[in-house]
mmCIF file of C-alpha atoms in Angstrom:
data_model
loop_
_atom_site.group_PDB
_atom_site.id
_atom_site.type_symbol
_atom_site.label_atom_id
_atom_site.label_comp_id
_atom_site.label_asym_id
_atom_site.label_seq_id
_atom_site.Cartn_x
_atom_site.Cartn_y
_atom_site.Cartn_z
ATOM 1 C CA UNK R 1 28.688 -16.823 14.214
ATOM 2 C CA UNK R 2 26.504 -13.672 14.319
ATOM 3 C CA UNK R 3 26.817 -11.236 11.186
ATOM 4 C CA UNK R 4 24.629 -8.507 9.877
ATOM 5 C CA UNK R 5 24.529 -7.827 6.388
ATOM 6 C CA UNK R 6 23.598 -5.244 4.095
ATOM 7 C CA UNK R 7 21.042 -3.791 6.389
ATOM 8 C CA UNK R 8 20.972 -0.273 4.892
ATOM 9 C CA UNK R 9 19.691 -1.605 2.047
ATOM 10 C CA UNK R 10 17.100 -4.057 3.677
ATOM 11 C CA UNK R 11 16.209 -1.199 5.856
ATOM 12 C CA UNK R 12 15.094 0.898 3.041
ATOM 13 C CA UNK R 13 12.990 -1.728 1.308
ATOM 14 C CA UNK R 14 10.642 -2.651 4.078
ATOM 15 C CA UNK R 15 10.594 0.737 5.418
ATOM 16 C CA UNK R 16 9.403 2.023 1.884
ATOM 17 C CA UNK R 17 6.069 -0.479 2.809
ATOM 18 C CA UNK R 18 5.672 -0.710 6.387
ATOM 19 C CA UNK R 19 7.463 2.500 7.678
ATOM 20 C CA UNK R 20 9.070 -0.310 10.402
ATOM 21 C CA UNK R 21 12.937 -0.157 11.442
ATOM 22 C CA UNK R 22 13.727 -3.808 10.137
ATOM 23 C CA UNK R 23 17.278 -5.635 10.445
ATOM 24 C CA UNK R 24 18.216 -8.801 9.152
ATOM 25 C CA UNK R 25 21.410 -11.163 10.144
ATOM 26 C CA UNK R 26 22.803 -14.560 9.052
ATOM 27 C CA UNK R 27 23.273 -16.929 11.533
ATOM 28 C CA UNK R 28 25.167 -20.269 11.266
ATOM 29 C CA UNK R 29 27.209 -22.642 13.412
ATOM 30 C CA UNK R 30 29.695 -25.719 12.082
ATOM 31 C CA UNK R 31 29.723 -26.066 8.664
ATOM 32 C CA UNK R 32 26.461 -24.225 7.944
ATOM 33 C CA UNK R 33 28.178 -20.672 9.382
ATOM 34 C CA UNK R 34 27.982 -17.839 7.094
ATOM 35 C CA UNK R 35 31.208 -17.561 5.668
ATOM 36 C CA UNK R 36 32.507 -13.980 5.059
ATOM 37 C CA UNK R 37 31.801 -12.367 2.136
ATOM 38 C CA UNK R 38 28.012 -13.558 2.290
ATOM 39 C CA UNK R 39 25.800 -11.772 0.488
ATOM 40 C CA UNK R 40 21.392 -11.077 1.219
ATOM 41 C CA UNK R 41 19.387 -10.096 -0.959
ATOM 42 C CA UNK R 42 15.721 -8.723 -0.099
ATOM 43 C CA UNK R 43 13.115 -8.170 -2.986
ATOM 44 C CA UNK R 44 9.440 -7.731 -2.683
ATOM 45 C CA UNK R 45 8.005 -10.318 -5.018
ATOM 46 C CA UNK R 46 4.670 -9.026 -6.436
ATOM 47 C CA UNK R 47 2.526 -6.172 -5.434
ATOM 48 C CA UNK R 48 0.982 -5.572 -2.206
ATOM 49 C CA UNK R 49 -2.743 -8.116 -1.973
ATOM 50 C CA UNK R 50 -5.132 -6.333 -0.562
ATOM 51 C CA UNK R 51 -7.768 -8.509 1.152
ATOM 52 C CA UNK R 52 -10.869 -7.621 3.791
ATOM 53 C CA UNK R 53 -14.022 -6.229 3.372
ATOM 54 C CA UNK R 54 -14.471 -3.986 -0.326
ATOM 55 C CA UNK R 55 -14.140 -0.553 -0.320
ATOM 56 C CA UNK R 56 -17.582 0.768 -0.358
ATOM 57 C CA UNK R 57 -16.612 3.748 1.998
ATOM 58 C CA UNK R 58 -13.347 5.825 1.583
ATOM 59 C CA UNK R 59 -13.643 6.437 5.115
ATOM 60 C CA UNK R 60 -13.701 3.017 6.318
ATOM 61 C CA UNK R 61 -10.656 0.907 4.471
ATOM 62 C CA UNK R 62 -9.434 0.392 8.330
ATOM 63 C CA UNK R 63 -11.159 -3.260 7.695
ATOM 64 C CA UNK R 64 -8.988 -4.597 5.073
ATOM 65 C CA UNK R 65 -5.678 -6.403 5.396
ATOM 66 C CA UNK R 66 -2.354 -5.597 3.122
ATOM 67 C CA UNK R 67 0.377 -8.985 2.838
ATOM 68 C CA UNK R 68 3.681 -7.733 1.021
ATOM 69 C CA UNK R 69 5.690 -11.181 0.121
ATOM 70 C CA UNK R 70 9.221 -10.808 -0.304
ATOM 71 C CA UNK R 71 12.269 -13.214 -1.435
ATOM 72 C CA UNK R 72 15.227 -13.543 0.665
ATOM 73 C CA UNK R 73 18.413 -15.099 -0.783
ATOM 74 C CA UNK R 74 21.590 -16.034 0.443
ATOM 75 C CA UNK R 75 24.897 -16.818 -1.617
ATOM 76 C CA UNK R 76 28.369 -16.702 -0.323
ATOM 77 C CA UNK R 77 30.892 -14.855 -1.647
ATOM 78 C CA UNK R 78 31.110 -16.628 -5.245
ATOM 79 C CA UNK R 79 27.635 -15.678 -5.613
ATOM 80 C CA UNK R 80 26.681 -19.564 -4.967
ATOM 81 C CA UNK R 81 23.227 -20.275 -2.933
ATOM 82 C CA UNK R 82 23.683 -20.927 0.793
ATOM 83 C CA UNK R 83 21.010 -23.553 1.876
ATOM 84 C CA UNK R 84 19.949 -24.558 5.544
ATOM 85 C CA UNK R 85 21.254 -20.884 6.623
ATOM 86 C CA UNK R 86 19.079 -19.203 9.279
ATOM 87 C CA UNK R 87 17.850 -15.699 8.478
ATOM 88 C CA UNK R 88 17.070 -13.447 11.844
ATOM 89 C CA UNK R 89 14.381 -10.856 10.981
ATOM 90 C CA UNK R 90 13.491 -7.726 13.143
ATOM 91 C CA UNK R 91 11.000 -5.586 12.754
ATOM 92 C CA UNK R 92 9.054 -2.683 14.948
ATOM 93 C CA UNK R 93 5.749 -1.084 14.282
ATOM 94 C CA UNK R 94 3.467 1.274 15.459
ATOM 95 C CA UNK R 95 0.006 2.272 15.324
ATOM 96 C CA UNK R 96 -1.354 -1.324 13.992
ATOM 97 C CA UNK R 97 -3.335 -3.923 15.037
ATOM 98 C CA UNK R 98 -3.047 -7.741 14.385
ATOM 99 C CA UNK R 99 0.409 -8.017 12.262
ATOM 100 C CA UNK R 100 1.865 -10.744 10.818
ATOM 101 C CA UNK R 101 5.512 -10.631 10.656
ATOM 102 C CA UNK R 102 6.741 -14.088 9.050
ATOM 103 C CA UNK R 103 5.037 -15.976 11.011
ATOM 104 C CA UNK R 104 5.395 -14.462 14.118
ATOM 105 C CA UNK R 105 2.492 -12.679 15.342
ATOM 106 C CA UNK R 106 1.458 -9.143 17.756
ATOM 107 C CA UNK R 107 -0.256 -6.214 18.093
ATOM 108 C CA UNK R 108 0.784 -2.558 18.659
ATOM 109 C CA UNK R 109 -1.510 0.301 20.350
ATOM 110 C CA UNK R 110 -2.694 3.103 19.219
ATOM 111 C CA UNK R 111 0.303 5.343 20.705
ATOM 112 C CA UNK R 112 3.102 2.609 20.950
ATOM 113 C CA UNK R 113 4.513 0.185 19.143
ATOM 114 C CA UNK R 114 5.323 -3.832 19.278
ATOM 115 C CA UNK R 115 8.402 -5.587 18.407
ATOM 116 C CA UNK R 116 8.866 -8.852 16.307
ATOM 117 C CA UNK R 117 11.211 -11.510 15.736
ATOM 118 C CA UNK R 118 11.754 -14.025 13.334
ATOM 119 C CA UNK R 119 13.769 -17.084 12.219
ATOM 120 C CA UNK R 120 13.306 -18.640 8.986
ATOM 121 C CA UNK R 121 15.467 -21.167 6.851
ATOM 122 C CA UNK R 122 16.806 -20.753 3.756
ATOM 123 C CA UNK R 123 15.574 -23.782 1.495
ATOM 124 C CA UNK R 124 17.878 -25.768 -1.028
ATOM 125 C CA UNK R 125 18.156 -23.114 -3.536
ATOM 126 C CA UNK R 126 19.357 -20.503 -1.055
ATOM 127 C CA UNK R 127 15.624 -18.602 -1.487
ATOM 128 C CA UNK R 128 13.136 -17.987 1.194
ATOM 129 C CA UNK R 129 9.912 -16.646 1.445
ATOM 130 C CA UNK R 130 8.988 -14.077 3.764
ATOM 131 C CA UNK R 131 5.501 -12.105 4.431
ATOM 132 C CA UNK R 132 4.094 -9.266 6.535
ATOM 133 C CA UNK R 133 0.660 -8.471 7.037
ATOM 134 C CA UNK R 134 -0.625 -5.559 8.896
ATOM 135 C CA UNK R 135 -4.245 -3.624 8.724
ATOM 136 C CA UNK R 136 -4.590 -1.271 5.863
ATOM 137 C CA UNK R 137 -3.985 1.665 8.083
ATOM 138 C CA UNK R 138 -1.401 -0.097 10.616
ATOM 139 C CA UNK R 139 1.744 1.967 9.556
ATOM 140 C CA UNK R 140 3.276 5.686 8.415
ATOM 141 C CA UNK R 141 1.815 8.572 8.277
ATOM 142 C CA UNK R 142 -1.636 8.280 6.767
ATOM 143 C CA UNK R 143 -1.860 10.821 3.787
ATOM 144 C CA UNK R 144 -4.424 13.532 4.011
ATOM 145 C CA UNK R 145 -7.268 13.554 1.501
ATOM 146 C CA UNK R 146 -6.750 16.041 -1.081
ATOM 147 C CA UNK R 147 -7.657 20.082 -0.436
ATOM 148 C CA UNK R 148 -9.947 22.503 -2.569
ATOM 149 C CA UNK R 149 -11.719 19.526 -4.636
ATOM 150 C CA UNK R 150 -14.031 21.230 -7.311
ATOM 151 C CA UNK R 151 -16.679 20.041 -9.837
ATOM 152 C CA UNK R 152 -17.997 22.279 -12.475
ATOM 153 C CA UNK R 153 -19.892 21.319 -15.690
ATOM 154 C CA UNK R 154 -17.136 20.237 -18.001
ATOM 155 C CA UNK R 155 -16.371 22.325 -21.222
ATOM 156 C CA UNK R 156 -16.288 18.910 -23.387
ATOM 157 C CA UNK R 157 -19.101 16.823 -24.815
ATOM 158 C CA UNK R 158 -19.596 13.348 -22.396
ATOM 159 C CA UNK R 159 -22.340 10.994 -21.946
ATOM 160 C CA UNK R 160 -23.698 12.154 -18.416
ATOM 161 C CA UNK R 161 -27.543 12.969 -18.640
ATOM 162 C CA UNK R 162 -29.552 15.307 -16.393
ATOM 163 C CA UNK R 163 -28.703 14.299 -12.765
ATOM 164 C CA UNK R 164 -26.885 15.974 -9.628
ATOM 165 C CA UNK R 165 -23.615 14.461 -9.354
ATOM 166 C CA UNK R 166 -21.937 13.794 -6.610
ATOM 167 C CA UNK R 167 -17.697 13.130 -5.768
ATOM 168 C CA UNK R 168 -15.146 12.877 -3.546
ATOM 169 C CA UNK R 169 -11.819 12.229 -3.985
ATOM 170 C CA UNK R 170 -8.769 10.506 -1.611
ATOM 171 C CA UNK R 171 -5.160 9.905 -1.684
ATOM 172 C CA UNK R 172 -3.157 6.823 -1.451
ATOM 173 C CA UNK R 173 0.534 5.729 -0.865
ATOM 174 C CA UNK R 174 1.955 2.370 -0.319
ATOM 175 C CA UNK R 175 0.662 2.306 3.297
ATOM 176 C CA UNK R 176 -2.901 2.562 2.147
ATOM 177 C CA UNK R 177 -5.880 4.883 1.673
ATOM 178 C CA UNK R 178 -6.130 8.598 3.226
ATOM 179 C CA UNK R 179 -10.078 8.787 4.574
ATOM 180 C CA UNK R 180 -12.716 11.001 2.615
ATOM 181 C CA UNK R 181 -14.149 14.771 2.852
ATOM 182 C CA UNK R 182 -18.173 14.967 2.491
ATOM 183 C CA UNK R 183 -19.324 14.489 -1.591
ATOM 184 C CA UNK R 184 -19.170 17.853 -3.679
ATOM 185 C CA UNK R 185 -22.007 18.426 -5.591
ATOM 186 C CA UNK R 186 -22.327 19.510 -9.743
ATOM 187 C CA UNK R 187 -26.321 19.767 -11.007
ATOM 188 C CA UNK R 188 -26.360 18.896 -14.923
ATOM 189 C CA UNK R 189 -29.814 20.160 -16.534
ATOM 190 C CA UNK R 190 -30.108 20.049 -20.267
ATOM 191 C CA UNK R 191 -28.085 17.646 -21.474
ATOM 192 C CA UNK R 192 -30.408 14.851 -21.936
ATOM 193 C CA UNK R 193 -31.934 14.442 -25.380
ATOM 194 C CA UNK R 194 -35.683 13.952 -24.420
ATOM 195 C CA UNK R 195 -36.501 12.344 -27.841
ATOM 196 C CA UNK R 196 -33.269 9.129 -27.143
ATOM 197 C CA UNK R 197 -32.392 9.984 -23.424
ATOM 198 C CA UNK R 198 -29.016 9.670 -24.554
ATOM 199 C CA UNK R 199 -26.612 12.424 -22.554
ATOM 200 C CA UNK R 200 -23.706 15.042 -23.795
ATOM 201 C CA UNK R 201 -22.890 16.521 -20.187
ATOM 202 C CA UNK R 202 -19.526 15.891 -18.765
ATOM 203 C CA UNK R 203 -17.745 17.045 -15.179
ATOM 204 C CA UNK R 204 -14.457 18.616 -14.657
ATOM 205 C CA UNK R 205 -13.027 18.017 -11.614
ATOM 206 C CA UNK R 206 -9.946 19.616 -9.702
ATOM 207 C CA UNK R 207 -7.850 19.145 -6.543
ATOM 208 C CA UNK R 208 -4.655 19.715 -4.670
ATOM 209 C CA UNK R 209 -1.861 17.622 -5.438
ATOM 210 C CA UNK R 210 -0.798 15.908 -2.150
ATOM 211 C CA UNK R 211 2.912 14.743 -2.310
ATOM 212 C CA UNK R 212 3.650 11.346 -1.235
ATOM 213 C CA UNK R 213 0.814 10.390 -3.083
ATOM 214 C CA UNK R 214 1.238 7.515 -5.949
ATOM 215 C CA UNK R 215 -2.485 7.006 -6.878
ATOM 216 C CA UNK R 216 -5.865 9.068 -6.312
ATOM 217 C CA UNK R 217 -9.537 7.639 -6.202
ATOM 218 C CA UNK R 218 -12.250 9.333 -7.487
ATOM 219 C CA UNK R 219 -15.517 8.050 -5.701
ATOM 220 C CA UNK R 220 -18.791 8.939 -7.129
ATOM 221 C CA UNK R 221 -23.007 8.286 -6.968
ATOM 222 C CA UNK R 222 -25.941 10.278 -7.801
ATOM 223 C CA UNK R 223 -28.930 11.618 -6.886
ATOM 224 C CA UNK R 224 -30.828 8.843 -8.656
ATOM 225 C CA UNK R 225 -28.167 6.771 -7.406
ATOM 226 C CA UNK R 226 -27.126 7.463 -3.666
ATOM 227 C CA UNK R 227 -24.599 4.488 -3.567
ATOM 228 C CA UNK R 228 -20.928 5.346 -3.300
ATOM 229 C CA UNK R 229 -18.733 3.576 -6.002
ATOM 230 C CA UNK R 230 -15.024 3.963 -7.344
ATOM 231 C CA UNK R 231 -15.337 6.013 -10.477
ATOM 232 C CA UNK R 232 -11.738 5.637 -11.522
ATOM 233 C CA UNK R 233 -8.377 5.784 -9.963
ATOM 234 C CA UNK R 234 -5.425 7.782 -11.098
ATOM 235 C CA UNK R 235 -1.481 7.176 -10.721
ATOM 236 C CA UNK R 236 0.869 9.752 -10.580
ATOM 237 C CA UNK R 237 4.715 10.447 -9.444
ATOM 238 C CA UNK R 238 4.467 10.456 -5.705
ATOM 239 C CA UNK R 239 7.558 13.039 -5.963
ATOM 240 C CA UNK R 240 5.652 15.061 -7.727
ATOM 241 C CA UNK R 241 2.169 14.267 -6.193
#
């Protein structure tokens, strides 16, 4: 017995993450068949881990690794868990290197894509666990960093002393990090007090809204300072950008 179930919805939740077309079945035979009525359920357990190299370099994220985890449960038709039931996963991607789809394992080219297929077992409970892994920038549309970024001395007292500032900000969405336009640039003379050294300057900064976007990061370093950091991030309504 071969049945596909609720696969609009399943659709929808990995292609929110991974942009992949994704289709799951239950499959059975004697008395472990999926009896009609069956119901899966797909929910991604946790937030996305980030893992690879840190980023040090908006432009260069293309190191690091993102693993979704997501629970899979079966119940008939009473709602009761279905254990020993075998769960057929399909997924396609494109543009990524090196994914990890459940346990099964490929690559995709640059201008193609890669197919993979999976079996796993419902345990005793009627849960399994199920995990992809793909390269920060293997999947979707990769946002564009955000237009017409400006820095001007801000018109409220901060703690910043005299220094040439430098920032840059990107955009991010569930399938990672948009890369980085060159640093703008903000002098600050005459905010230091020369009798503590203590500082009053602050910086106002500005840009474009990109839609799609759920989080920005605002990267910074000085003059004194040339080393790139993350300032501070930023959510926001990815509707609304």
């Amino acid at each position: 017995m071969n049945m596909s179930i609720n696969k609009t919805t399943i659709f929808s939740l990995v292609l929110l993450l991974f942009m992949a077309a994704t289709a799951i079945q239950l499959t059975g035979c004697g008395p472990d068949a999926a009896p009609v009525g069956s119901k899966i359920t797909v929910e991604a357990f946790g937030t996305p881990v980030l893992s690879g190299s840190p980023i040090s370099n908006p432009s260069a994220t293309a190191t690091s690794a993102k693993t979704q985890h997501y629970l899979i449960s079966v119940a008939d038709a009473e709602g009761l868990p279905m254990n020993n039931i075998d769960v057929n996963l399909y997924g396609q991607f494109s543009n990524g290197q090196n994914i990890q789809f459940g346990g099964a394992i490929g690559s995709a080219p640059t201008n193609g894509s890669v197919t993979l297929t999976t079996t796993k077992q419902t345990d005793r409970f009627g849960f399994l666990d199920f995990a992809i892994t793909v390269p920060y920038f293997a999947v979707g549309v990769q946002l564009q960093p955000p237009y017409n970024q400006t820095a001007q001395a801000g018109s409220g007292s901060g703690t910043l002393t005299d220094n040439i500032y430098f920032y840059t900000v990107t955009s991010l969405d569930l399938a990672g990090e948009s890369t980085a336009f060159s640093a703008i640039s903000i002098p600050l003379s005459g905010v230091t007090n020369t009798t503590t050294g203590m500082g009053t300057g602050s910086v106002d900064l500005s840009w474009k809204k990109i839609i799609g976007a759920n989080r920005y990061n605002v990267y910074a370093y000085t003059a004194t300072n040339p080393t790139i950091g993350l300032l501070f991030f930023l959510d926001c309504d990815p509707v609304a950008g």
